[in-house]
Coordinates of C-alpha atoms in Angstrom, one line a residue:
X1 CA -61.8 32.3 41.6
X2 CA -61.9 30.4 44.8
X3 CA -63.9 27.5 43.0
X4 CA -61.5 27.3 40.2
X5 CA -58.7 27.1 42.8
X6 CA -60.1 24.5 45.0
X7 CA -61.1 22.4 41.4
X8 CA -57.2 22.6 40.6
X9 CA -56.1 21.5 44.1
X10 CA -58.6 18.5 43.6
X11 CA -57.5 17.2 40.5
X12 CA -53.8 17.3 41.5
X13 CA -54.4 15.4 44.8
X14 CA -56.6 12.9 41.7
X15 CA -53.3 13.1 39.6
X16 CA -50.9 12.2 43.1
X17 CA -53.5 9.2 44.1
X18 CA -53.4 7.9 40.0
X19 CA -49.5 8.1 40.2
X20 CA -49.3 6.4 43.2
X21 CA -51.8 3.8 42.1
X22 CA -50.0 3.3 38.9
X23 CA -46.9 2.5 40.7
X24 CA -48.9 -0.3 43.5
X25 CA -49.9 -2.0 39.9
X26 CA -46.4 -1.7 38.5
X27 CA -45.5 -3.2 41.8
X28 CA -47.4 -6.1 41.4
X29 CA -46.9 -6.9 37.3
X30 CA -43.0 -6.6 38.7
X31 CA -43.8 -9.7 41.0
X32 CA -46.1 -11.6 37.7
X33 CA -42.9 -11.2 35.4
X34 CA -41.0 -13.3 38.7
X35 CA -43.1 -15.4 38.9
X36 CA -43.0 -15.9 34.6
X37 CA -39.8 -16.3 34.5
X38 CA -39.4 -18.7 37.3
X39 CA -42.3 -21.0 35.9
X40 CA -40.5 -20.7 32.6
X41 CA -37.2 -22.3 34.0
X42 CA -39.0 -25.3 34.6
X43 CA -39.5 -25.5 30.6
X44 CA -39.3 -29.0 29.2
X45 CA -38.6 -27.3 25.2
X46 CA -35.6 -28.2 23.3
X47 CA -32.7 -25.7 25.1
X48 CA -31.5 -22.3 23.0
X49 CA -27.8 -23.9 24.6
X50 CA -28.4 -27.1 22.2
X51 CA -28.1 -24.9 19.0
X52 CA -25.1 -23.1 20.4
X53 CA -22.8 -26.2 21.0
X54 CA -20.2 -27.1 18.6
X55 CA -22.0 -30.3 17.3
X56 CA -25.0 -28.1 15.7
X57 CA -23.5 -27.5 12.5
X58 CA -25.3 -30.7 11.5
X59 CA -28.8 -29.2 12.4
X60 CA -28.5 -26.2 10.9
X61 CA -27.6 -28.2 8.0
X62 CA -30.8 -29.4 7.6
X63 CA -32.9 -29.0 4.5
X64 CA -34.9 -25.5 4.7
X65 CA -37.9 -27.4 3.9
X66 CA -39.2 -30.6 5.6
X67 CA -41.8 -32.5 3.2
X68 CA -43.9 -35.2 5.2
X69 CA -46.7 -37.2 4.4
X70 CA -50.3 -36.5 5.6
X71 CA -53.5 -38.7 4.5
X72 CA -52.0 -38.5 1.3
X73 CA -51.6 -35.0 1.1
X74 CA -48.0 -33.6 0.9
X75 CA -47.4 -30.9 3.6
X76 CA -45.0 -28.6 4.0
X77 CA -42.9 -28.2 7.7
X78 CA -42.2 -24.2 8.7
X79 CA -38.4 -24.3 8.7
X80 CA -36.9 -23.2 11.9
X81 CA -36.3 -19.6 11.8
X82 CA -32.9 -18.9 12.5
X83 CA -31.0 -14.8 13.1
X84 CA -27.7 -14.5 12.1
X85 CA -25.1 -12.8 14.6
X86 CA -23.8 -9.5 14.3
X87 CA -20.2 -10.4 13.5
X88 CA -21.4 -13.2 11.2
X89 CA -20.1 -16.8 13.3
X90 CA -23.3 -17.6 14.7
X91 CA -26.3 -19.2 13.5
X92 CA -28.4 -19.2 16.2
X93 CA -32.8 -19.3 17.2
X94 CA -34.5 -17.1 19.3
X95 CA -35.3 -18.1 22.8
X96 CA -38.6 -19.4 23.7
X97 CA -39.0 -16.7 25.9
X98 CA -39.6 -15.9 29.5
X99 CA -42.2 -17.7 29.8
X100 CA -40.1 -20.7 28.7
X101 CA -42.9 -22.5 26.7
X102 CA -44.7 -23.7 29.6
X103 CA -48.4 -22.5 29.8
X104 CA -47.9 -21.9 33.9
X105 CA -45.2 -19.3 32.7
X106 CA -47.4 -18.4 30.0
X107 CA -50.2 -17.5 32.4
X108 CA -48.2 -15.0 34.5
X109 CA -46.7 -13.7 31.4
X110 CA -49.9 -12.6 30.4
X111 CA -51.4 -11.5 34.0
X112 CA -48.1 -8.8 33.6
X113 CA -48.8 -7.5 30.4
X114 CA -52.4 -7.1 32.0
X115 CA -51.2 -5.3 34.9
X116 CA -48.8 -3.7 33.3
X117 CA -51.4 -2.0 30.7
X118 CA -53.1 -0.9 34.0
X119 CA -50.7 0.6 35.4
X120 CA -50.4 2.3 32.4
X121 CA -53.8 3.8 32.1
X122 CA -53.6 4.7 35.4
X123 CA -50.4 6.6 35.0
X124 CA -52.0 8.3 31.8
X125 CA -54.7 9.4 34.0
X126 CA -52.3 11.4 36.0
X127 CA -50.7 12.9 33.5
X128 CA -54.1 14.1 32.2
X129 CA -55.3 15.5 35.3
X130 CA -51.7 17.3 36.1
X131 CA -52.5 18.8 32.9
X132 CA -55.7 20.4 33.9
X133 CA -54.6 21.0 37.5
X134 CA -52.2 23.0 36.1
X135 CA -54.0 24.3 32.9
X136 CA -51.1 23.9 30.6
X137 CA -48.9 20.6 28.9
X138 CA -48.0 18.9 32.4
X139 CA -44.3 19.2 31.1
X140 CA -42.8 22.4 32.8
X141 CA -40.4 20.7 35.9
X142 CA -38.8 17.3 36.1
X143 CA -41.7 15.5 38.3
X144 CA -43.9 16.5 35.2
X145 CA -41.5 15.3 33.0
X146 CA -40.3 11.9 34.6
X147 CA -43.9 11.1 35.1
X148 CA -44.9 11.4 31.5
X149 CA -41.6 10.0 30.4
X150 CA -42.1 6.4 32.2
X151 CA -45.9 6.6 30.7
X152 CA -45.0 7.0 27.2
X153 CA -42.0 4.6 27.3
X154 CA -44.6 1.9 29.0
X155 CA -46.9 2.9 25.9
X156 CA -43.8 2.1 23.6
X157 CA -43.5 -1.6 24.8
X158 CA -47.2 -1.7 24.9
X159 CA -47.4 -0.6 21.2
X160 CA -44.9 -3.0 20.2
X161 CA -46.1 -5.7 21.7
X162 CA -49.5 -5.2 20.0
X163 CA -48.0 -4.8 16.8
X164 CA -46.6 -8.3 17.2
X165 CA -43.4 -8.0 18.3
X166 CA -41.1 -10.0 20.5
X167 CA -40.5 -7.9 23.2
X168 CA -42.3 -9.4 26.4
X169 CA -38.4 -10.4 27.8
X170 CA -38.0 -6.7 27.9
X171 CA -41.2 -6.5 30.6
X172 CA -39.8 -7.3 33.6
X173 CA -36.4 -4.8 33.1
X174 CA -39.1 -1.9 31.9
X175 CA -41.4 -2.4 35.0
X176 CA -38.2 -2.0 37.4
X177 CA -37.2 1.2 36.4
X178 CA -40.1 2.9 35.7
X179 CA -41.1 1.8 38.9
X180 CA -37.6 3.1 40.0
X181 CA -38.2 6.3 38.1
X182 CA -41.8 7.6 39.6
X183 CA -40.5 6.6 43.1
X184 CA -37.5 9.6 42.3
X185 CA -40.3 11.4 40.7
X186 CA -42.6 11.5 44.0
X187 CA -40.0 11.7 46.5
X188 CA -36.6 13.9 45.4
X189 CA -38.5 15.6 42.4
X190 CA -42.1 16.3 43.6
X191 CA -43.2 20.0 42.5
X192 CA -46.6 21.7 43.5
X193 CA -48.9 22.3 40.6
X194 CA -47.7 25.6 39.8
X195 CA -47.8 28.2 36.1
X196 CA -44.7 28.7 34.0
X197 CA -42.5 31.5 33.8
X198 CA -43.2 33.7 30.8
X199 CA -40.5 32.2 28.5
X200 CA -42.2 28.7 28.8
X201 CA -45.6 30.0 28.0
X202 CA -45.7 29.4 24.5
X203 CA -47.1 26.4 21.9
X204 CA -43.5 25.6 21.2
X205 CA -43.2 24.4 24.8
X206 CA -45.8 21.3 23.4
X207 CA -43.8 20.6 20.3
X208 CA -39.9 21.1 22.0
X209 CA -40.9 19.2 25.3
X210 CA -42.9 16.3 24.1
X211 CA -40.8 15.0 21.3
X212 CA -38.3 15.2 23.8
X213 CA -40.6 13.1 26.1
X214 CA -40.8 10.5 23.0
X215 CA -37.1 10.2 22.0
X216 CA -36.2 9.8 25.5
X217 CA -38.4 7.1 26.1
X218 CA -37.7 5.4 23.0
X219 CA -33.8 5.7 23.7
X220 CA -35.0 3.6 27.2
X221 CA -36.1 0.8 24.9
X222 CA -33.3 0.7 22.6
X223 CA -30.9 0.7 25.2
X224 CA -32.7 -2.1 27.2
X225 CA -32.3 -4.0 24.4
X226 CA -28.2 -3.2 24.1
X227 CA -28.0 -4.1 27.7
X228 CA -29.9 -7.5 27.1
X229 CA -27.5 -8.1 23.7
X230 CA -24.1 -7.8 25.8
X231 CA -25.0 -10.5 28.4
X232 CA -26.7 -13.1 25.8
X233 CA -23.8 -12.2 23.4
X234 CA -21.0 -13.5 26.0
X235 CA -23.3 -16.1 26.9
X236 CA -23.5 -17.7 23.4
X237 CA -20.0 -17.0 23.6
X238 CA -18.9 -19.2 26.0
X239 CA -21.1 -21.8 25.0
X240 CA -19.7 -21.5 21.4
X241 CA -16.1 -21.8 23.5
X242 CA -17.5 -24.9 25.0
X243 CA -17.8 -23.6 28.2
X244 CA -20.3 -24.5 30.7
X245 CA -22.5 -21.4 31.9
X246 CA -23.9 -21.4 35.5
X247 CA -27.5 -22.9 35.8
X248 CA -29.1 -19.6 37.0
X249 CA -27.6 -18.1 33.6
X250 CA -28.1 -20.5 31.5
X251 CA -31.9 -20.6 33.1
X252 CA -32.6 -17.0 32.0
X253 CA -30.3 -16.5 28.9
X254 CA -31.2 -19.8 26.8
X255 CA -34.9 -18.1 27.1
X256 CA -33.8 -14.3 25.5
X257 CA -33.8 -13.7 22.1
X258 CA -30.5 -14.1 20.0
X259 CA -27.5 -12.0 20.3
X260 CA -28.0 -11.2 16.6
X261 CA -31.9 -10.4 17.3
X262 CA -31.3 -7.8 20.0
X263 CA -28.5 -6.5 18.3
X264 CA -30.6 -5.9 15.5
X265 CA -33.5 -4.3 17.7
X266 CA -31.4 -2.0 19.5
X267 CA -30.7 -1.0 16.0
X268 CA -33.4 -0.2 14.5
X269 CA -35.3 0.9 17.7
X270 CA -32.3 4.1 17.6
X271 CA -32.2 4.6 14.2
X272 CA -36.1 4.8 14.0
X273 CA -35.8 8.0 16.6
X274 CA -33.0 9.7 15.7
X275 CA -34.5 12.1 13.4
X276 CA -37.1 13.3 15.7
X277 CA -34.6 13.4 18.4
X278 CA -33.1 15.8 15.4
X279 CA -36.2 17.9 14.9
X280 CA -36.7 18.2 18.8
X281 CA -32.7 20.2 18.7
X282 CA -34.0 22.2 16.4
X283 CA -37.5 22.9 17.6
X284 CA -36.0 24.2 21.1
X285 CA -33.6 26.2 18.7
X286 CA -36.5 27.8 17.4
X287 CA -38.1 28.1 20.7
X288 CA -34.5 29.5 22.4
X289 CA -34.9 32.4 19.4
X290 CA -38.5 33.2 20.7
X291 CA -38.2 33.3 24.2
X292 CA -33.9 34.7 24.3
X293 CA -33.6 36.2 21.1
X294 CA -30.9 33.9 20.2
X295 CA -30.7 30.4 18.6
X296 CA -28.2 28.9 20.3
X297 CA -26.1 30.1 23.3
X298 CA -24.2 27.0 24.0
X299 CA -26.3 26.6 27.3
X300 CA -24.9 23.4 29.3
X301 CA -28.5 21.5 28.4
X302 CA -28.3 22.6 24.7
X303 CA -24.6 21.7 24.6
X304 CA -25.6 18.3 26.1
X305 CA -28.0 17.6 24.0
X306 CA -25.8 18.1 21.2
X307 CA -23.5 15.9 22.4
X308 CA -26.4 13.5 22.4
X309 CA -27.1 13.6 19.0
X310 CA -23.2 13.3 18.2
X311 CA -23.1 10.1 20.0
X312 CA -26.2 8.8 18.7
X313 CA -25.1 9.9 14.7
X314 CA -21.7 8.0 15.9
X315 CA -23.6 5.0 16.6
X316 CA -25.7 4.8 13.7
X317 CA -23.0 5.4 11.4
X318 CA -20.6 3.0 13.3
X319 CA -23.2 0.5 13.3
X320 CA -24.0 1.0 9.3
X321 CA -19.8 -0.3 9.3
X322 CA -19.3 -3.6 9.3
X323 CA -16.5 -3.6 11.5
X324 CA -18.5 -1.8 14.4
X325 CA -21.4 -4.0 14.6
X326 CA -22.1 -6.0 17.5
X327 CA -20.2 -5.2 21.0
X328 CA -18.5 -2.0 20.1
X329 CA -22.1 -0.7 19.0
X330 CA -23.8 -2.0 21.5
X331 CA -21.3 0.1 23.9
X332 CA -21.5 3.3 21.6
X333 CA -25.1 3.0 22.0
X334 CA -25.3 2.5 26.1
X335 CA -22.6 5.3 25.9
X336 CA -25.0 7.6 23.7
X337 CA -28.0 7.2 25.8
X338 CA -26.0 7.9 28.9
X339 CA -25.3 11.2 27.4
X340 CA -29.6 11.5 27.1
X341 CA -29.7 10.6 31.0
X342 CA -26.5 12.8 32.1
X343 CA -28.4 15.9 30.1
X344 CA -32.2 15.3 32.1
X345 CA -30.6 14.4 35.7
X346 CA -27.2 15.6 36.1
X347 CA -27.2 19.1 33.4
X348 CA -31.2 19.7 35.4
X349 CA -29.8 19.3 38.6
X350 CA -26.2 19.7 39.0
X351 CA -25.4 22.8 36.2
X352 CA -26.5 26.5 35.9
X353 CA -28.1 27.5 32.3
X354 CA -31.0 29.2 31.0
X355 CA -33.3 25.7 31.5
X356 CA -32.5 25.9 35.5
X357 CA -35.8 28.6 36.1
X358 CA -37.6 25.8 35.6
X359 CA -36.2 23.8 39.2
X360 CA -36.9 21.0 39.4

């Protein structure tokens, strides 16, 4: 008995060192996507701002398909690849990125995607030996929960980027808050590996709790991306308007994918979740009539996370409506995952219910 205790004290002093190691990588992809981003500004490609002036109506005129002599061989130029805006008045390409085109920028890029998969395997590591600390899903307090919640939203940009995707701009935002989110975690939220109450003993507590874990985190990237629209949206803006943008902004915002991409990321990154986020109401329904006897109760975190999936379905719809796409949904959709944040910190802490036995 005394070996088995000593063996779970070990592997949650492992699972505190992996954290904390997780987060002194983070720490340093956070200072490679600086140093990315700065390297990119000094980018000698052809400026996103160019496109967005009122004189490049005649370039996007152009023909689709550029046909140019080679050796005698007729070959075919890739037309540029150009998104169109949410509300329809902009034509407008894709930033070259943060690292700007330059292979400096590049580099760096690329050392943070490294250290930020670290970090990442790390963190999975202490996730892992919470688990068996503890003997159970490492899910039953919010230091459990916060812990595995950065992890599998650092997964979620990991998976996306392997699958191809343009999402490297989004590395240096993630990195910050999930860095910002473990240092609440192991500080304010810290709990003791400790055994669930009886209620939370049950294979439901996997299902509920972990989908939860994944919509969450997916929400995260969603939003990020709703964030990111808003400020390149009123930056093509004002450059439509003719105005002249700062040089810091137009340093970081030229590089960012159109307004009309991340609009349509945000999108599709909700609307992609929203049906688990669906199953996981139901699932702790199910698991509320197991453990209370009841279904529902209208219990300040189930009421809350109704709310959620109000202002998510909202959203969706108002975004399937042409005259709600863009800003407005963008807003609907920072305003909807709000409502997700509100129900883990403010509902856990702050508000009495059924969840509260769990503490912190």
């Amino acid at each position: 008995m005394q070996l088995a205790v000593a063996a779970n004290e070990s592997l949650a002093h492992l699972s505190n060192n992996l954290i904390y190691a997780s987060m002194a990588v983070y720490t340093f992809a956070f200072f490679a996507h600086i140093a990315e981003w700065i390297f990119g500004s000094r980018s000698k490609v052809a400026r996103t701002a160019a496109a967005l002036t009122p004189g490049a109506g005649a370039k996007a005129a152009a023909p689709a398909v550029q046909v140019r002599g080679k050796a005698g061989t007729a070959v075919l130029d890739k037309p540029e690849v150009v998104t169109r805006s949410a509300a329809g008045s902009r034509d407008v390409p894709d930033g070259p990125g943060a690292a700007g085109g330059t292979v400096q920028g590049d580099l760096y890029g690329r050392i943070a995607v490294s250290l930020t998969t670290l970090g990442f395997l790390l963190a999975v590591g202490g996730v892992v030996a919470r688990a068996m600390s503890v003997e159970r899903a490492p899910w039953g307090n919010m230091y459990e929960f916060s812990i595995t919640f950065s992890t599998v939203a650092v997964g979620a940009y990991l998976l996306l980027l392997v699958l191809k995707k343009n999402v490297r701009w989004l590395g240096l935002f993630l990195v910050t808050t999930v860095l910002l989110d473990l240092g609440i975690a192991t500080t304010v939220l810290y709990t003791d590996s400790d055994q669930l109450v009886p209620a939370l003993k049950s294979y439901w507590l996997v299902i509920h709790v972990s989908t939860a874990i994944i919509c969450g985190a997916v929400f995260y990237i969603g939003a990020a991306g709703a964030v990111m629209y808003l400020f390149r949206d009123s930056y093509e803006a004002k450059l439509a308007r003719g105005d002249k943008p700062g040089k810091f902004a137009t340093s970081v915002w030229e590089r960012f994918p159109s307004a009309a991409s991340l609009d349509k990321f945000s999108y599709r990154i909700n609307a992609a979740v929203f049906p688990l986020w669906t199953f996981t109401i139901i699932a702790g329904a199910i698991w509320a009539g197991d453990a209370w006897g009841r279904y529902w109760g209208w219990d300040p975190k189930e009421v809350w996370s109704f709310v959620t999936w109000v202002a998510y379905a909202c959203y969706l719809h108002a975004r399937a409506t042409a005259g709600w796409k863009g800003r407005k949904a963008a807003y609907l959709a920072l305003f909807a995952f709000a409502c997700w944040i509100w129900n883990y910190y403010g509902v856990n802490i702050l508000l009495s219910g059924k969840h509260s036995y769990a503490g912190v």
